[in-house]
Coordinates of C-alpha atoms in Angstrom, one line a residue:
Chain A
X1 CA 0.2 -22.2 -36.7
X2 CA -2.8 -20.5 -35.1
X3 CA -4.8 -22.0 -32.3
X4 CA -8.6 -22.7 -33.5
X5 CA -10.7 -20.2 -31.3
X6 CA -13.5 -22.7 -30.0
X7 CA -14.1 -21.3 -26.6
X8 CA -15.7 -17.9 -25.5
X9 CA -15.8 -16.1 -22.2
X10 CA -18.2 -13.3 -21.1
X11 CA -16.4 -10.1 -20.1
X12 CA -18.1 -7.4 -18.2
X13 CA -16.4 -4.1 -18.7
X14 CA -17.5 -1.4 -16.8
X15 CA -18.8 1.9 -19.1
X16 CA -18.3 5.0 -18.5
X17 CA -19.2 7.7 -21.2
X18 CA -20.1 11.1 -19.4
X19 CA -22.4 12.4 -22.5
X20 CA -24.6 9.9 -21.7
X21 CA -24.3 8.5 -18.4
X22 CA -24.0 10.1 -15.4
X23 CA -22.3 7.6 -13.4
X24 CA -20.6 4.2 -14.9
X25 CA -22.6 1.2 -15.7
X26 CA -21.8 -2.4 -16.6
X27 CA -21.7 -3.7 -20.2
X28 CA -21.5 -7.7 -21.0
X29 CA -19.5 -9.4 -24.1
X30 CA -18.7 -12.4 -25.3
X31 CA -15.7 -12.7 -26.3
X32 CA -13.8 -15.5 -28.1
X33 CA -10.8 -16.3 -26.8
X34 CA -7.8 -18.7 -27.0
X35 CA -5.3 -19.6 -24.3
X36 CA -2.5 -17.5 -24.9
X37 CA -4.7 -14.0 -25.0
X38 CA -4.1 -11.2 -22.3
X39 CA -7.3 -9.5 -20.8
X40 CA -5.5 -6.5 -22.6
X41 CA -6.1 -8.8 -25.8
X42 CA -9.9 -9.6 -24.6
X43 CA -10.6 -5.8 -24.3
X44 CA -8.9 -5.2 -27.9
X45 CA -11.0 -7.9 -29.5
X46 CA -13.9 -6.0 -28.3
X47 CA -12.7 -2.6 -29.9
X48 CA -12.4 -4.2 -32.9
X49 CA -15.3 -6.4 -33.5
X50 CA -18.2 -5.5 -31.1
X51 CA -18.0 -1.7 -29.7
X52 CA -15.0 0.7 -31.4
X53 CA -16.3 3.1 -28.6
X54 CA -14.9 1.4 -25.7
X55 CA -11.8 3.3 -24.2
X56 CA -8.7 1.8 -22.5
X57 CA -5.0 2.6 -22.4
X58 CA -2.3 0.7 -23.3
X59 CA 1.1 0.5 -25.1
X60 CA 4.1 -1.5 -25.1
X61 CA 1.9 -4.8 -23.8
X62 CA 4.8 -6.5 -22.2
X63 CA 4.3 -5.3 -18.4
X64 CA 7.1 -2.4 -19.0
X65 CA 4.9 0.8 -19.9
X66 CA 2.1 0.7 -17.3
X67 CA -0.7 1.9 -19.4
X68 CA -3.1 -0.8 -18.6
X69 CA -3.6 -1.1 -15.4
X70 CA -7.2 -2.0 -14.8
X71 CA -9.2 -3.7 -11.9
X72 CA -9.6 -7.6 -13.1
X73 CA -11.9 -8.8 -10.6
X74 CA -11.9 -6.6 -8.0
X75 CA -8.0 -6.5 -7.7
X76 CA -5.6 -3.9 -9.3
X77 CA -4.0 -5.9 -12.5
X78 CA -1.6 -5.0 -15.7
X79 CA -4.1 -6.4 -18.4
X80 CA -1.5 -7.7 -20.3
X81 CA 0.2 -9.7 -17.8
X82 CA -3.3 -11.5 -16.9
X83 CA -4.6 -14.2 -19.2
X84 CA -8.2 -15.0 -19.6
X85 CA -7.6 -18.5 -19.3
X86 CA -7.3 -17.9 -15.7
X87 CA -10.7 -16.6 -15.2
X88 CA -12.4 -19.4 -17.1
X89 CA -15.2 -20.0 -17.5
X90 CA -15.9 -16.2 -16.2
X91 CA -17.7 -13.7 -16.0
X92 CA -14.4 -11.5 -15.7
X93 CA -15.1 -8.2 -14.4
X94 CA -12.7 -5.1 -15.7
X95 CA -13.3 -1.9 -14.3
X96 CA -11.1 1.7 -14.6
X97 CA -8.7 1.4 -11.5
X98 CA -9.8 1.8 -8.0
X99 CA -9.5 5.7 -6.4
X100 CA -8.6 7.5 -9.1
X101 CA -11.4 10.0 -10.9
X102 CA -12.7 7.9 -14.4
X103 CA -12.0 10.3 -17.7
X104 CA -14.0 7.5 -19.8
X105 CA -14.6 3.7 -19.8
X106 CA -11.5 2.1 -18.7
X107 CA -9.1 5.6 -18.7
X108 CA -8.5 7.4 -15.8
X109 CA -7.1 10.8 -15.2
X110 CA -3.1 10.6 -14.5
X111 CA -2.9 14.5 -14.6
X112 CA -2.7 14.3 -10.2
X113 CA -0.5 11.5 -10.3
X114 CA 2.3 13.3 -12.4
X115 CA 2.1 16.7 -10.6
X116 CA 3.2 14.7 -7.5
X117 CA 5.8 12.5 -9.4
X118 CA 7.6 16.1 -10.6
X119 CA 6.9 17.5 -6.7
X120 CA 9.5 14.9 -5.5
X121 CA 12.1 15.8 -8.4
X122 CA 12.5 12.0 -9.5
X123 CA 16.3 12.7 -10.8
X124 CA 19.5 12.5 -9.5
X125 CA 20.5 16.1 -8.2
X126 CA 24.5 15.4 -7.7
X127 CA 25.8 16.4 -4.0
X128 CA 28.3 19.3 -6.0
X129 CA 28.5 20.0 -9.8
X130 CA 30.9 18.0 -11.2
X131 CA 33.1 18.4 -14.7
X132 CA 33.1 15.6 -17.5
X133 CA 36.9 14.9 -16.8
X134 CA 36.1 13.6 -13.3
X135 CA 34.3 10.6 -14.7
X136 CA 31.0 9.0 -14.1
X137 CA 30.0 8.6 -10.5
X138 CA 30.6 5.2 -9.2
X139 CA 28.3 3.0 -7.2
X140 CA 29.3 0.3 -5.1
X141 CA 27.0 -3.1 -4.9
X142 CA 25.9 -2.3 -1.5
X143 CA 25.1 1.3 -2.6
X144 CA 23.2 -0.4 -5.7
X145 CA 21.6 -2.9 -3.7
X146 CA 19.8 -0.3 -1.3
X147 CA 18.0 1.1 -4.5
X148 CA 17.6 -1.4 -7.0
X149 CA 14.1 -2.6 -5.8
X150 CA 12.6 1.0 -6.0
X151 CA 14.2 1.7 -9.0
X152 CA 12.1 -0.4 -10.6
X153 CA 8.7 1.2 -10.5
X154 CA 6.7 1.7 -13.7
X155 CA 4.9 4.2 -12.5
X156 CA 1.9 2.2 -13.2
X157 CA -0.6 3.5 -10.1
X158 CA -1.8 0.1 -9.2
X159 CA -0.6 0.7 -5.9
X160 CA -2.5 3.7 -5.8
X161 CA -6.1 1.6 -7.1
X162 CA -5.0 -0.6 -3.8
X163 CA -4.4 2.0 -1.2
X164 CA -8.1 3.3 0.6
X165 CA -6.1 6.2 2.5
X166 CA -5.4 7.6 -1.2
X167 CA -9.0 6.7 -1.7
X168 CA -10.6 8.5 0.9
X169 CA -8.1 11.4 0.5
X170 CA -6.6 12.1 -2.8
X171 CA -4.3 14.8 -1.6
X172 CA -2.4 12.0 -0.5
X173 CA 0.7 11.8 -2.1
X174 CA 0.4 7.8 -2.4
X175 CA 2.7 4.8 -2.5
X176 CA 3.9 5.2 -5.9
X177 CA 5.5 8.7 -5.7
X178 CA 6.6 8.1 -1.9
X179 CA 8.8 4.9 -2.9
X180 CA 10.2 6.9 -6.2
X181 CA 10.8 9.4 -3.4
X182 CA 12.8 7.2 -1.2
X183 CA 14.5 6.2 -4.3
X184 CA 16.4 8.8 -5.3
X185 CA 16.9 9.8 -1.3
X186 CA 18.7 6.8 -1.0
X187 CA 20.9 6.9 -3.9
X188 CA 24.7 7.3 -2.7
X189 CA 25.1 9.7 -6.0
X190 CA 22.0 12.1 -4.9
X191 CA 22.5 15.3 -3.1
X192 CA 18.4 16.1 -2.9
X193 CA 17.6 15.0 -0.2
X194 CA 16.9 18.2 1.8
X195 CA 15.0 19.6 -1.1
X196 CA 12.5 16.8 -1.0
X197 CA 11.8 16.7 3.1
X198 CA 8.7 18.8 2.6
X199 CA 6.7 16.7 0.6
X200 CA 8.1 13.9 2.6
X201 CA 7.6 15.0 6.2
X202 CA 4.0 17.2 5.2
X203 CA 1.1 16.1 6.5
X204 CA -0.1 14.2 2.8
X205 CA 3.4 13.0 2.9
X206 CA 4.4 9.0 4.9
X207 CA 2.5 10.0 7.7
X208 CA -0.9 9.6 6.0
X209 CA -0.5 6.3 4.8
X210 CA -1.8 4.0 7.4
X211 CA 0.4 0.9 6.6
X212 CA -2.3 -0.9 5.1
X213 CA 0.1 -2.5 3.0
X214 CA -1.8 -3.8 0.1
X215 CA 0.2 -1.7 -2.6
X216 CA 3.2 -3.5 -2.0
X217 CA 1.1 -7.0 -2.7
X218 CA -0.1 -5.7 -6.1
X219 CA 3.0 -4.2 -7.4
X220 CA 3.9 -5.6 -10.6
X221 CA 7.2 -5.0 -10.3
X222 CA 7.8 -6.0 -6.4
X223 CA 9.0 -2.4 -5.7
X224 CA 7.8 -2.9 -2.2
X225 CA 6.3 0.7 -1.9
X226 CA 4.9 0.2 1.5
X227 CA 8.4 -0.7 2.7
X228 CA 9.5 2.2 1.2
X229 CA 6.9 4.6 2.8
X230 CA 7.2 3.0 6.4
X231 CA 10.4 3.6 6.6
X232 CA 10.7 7.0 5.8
X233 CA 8.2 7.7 8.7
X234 CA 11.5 7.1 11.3
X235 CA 13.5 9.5 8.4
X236 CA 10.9 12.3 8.8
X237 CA 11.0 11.7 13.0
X238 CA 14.7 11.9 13.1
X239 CA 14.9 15.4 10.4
X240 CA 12.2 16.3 12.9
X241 CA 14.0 16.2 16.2
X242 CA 17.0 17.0 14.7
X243 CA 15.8 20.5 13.6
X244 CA 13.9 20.9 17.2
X245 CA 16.7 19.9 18.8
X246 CA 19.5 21.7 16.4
X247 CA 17.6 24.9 15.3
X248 CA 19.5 26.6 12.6
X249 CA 20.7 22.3 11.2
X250 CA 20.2 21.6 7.7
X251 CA 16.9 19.9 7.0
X252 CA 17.5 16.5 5.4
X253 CA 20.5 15.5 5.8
X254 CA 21.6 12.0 4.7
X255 CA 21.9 9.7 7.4
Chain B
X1 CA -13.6 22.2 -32.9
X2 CA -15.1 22.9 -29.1
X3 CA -15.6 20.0 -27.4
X4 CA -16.9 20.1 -23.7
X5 CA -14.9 18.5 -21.6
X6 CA -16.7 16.7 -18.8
X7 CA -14.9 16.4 -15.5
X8 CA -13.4 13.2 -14.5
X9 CA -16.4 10.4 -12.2
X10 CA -15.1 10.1 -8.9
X11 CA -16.1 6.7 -7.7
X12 CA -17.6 6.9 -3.8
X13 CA -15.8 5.1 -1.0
X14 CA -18.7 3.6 0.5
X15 CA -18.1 0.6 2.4
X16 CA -14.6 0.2 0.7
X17 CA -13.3 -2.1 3.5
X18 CA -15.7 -5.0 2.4
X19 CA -14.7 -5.0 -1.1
X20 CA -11.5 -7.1 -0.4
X21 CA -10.6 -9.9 2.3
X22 CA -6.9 -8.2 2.6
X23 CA -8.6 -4.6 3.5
X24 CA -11.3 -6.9 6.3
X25 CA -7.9 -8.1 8.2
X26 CA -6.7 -4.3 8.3
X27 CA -9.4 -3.5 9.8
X28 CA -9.4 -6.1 12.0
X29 CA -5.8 -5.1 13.2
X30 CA -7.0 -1.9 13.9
X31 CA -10.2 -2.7 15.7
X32 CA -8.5 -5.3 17.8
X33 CA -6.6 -2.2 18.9
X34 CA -9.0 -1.0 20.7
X35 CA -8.8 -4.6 23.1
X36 CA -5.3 -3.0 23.7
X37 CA -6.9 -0.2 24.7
X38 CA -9.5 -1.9 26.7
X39 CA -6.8 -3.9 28.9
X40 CA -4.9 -1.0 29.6
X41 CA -8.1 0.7 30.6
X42 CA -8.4 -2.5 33.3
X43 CA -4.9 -2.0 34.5
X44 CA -4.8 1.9 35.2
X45 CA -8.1 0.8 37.1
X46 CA -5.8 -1.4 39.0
X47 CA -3.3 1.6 39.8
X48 CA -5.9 3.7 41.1
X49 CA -7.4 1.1 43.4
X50 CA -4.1 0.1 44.9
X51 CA -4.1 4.1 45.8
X52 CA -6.9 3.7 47.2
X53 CA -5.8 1.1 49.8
X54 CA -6.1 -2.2 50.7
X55 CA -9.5 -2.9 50.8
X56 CA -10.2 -1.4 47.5
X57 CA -7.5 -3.6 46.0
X58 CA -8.3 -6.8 46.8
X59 CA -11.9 -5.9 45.8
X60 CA -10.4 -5.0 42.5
X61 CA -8.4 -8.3 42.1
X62 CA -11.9 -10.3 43.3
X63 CA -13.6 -8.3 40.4
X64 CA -10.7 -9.9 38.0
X65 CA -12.0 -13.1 39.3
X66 CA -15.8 -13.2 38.4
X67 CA -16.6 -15.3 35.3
X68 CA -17.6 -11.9 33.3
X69 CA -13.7 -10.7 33.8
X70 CA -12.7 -14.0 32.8
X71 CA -14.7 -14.4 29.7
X72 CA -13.6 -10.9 28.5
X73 CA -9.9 -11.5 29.6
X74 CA -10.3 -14.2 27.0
X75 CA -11.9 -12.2 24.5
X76 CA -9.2 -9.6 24.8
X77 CA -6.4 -12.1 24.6
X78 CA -7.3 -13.7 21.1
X79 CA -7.6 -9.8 19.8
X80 CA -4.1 -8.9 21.5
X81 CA -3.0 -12.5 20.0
X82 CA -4.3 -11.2 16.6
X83 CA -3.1 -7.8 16.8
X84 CA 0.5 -9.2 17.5
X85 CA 0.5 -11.4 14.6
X86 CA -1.0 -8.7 12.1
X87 CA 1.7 -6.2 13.2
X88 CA 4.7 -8.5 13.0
X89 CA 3.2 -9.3 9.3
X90 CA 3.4 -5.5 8.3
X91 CA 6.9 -5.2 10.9
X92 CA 9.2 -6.2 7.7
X93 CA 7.6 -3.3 5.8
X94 CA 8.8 -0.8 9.1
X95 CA 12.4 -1.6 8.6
X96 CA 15.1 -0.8 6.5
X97 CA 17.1 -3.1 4.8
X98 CA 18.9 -5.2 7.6
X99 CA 22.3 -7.5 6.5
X100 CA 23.3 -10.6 8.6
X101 CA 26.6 -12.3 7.4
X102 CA 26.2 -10.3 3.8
X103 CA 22.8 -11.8 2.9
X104 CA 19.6 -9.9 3.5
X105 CA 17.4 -10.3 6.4
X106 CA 14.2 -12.0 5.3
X107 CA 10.4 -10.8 5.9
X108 CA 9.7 -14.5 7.3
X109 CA 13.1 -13.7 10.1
X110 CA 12.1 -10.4 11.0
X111 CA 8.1 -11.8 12.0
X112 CA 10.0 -15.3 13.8
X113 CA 12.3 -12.5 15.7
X114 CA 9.1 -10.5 16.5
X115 CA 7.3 -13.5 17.7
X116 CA 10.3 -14.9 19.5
X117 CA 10.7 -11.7 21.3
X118 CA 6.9 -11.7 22.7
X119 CA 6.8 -15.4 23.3
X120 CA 10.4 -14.1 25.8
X121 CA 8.6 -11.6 27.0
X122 CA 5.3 -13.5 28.1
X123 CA 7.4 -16.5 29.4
X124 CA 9.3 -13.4 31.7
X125 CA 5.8 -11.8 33.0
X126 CA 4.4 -15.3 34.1
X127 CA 7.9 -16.5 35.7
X128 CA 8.2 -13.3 37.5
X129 CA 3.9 -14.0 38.3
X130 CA 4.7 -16.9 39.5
X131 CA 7.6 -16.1 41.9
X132 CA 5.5 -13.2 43.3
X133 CA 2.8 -14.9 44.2
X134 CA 4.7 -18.3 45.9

């Protein structure tokens, strides 16, 4: 049976439609709500029975596709994994995610964000070709282990709404694509390595991200991308010295 | 149809380090590096007066003495004290993956180690102090 909606809370949504505004602008609603509703749900009882104009992404609404990522409050949030009930009696603030350029209301451009994702070829490219009749590649724990946690991004961009380097300079590869970077580097099965070093070791590569180390605190997904990033730093140092030291050695080779 | 596409609002980074308390203690890491800076300023001071002989030294180690040095040796300790701890908080996220015994090392080890190792190393400086100066 369906819970009675008695209580309301006041959501401010910030509004951003370029053929009439020139920069965003706040917009209040009161929304009725019940304890089991998502933010995401908050924003979709809006659409539906106050303002059909109002914009936002999202799809699978079970923390797995990374469409709506919003800021709740100031912080970088999946909107379906935050309950209004938390934010009771409110105002709740939602605003299009920190750093990255606003298309409309809530959306923001991704079009950046996957021309760096396909810059770091995030696949396996297997050390030498191998036929169908030598099996599947096998993987120990260990090997497993040192992946696992980055394997689990969503590609979401939260950490990127939490970073200010990517902020101040957008040509910054980010936190998201760096630890989907290290990745596949680190898989036993992967071969890539070398072909990845450039966007690794250039200058919008690790060693613009000033370990500020708030994406790893709002991943959804506890990827850890600041870990990820940081450590690559010594990985780029080492391909460094070992090319200035060995001219003529591979670049990227695993160590 | 046509339909003008407008391009995308780029919001302005304007005092972007006061919009959250975690982005305040980054920047209070970094600033308190510039106490780091400060003391080894004093010290290279130091060098070059011993170079300059006797005399100049001691007037340098008076200097250390007056209570202006003393109130901003204290200042510059609590940075250096709040600089230590906001680095061994981001050291974890430096490091790869390090196994003890088949188990993962945890964040919380890897700051105790980095505390116990500068907790060593001051205990060392004021021992070795100490016998210099009886």
């Amino acid at each position: 049976m369906s819970e009675t909606i008695t209580k309301s809370i006041v959501i401010e949504v910030m509004r951003y439609r370029p053929e009439q505004e020139s920069e965003p602008v706040w917009e209040r609603f009161t929304v009725p709500y019940t304890d089991d509703m998502s933010v995401l749900q908050g924003l979709q009882a809006i659409k539906d029975d106050q303002d059909g104009s109002l914009s936002f992404r999202w799809s699978c609404r079970m923390a797995i596709c990374g469409s709506c990522g919003m800021m709740i409050n100031g912080k970088p949030m999946l909107s379906c994994q935050t309950f209004l009930r938390d934010f009771a009696p409110g105002p709740i603030r939602v605003e299009a995610l920190a750093h990255l350029p606003i298309e409309r209301d809530l959306v923001v451009s991704v079009e950046p964000f996957v021309k760096k994702l396909e810059s770091v070829k995030p696949y396996i490219i297997p050390k030498e070709p191998r036929a169908l009749a030598q099996g599947e590649y096998l993987q120990t724990p260990e090997e497993l282990e040192r992946i696992e946690q980055y394997s689990s991004c969503i590609n979401c961009m939260l950490c990127y709404a939490a970073c200010p380097q990517f902020g101040i300079d957008p040509e910054f590869t980010g936190p998201g694509v760096l630890a989907l970077l290290h990745r596949y580097n680190a898989d036993s099965r992967d071969g890539g390595q070398a072909e990845r070093m450039e966007v690794l070791n250039a200058q919008d590569g690790v060693w613009s991200c000033t370990a500020v180390g708030y994406c790893s605190e709002v991943c959804p997904k506890g990827v850890d991308p600041a870990r990820a990033v940081n450590q690559n730093k010594m990985n780029s140092a080492t391909d460094y010295f070992k090319r200035f030291l060995l001219p003529g050695s591979k670049r990227g080779g695993k160590p | 149809m046509n339909v003008k596409r407008h391009p995308p609002y780029r919001r302005p980074m304007t005092g972007w380090w006061k919009r959250d308390p975690f982005f305040m203690r980054y920047m209070l890491r970094e600033t308190t590096a510039f106490a780091v800076a400060a003391y080894a300023i004093v010290l290279c001071v130091g060098v070059v007066r011993l170079a300059q002989g006797e005399a100049a030294w001691n007037g340098w180690l008076q200097a250390l003495r007056s209570p202006l040095s003393l109130l901003l040796h204290l200042v510059l300790l609590i940075a250096f004290v709040i600089h230590a701890y906001s680095w061994f908080q981001i050291m974890p996220k430096t490091l790869p993956m390090i196994k003890m015994g088949g188990e993962q090392v945890s964040a919380g080890a890897i700051q105790r180690t980095g505390w116990s190792a500068a907790a060593i190393a001051t205990v060392l400086v004021l021992a070795l102090a100490a016998w210099w100066q009886s």
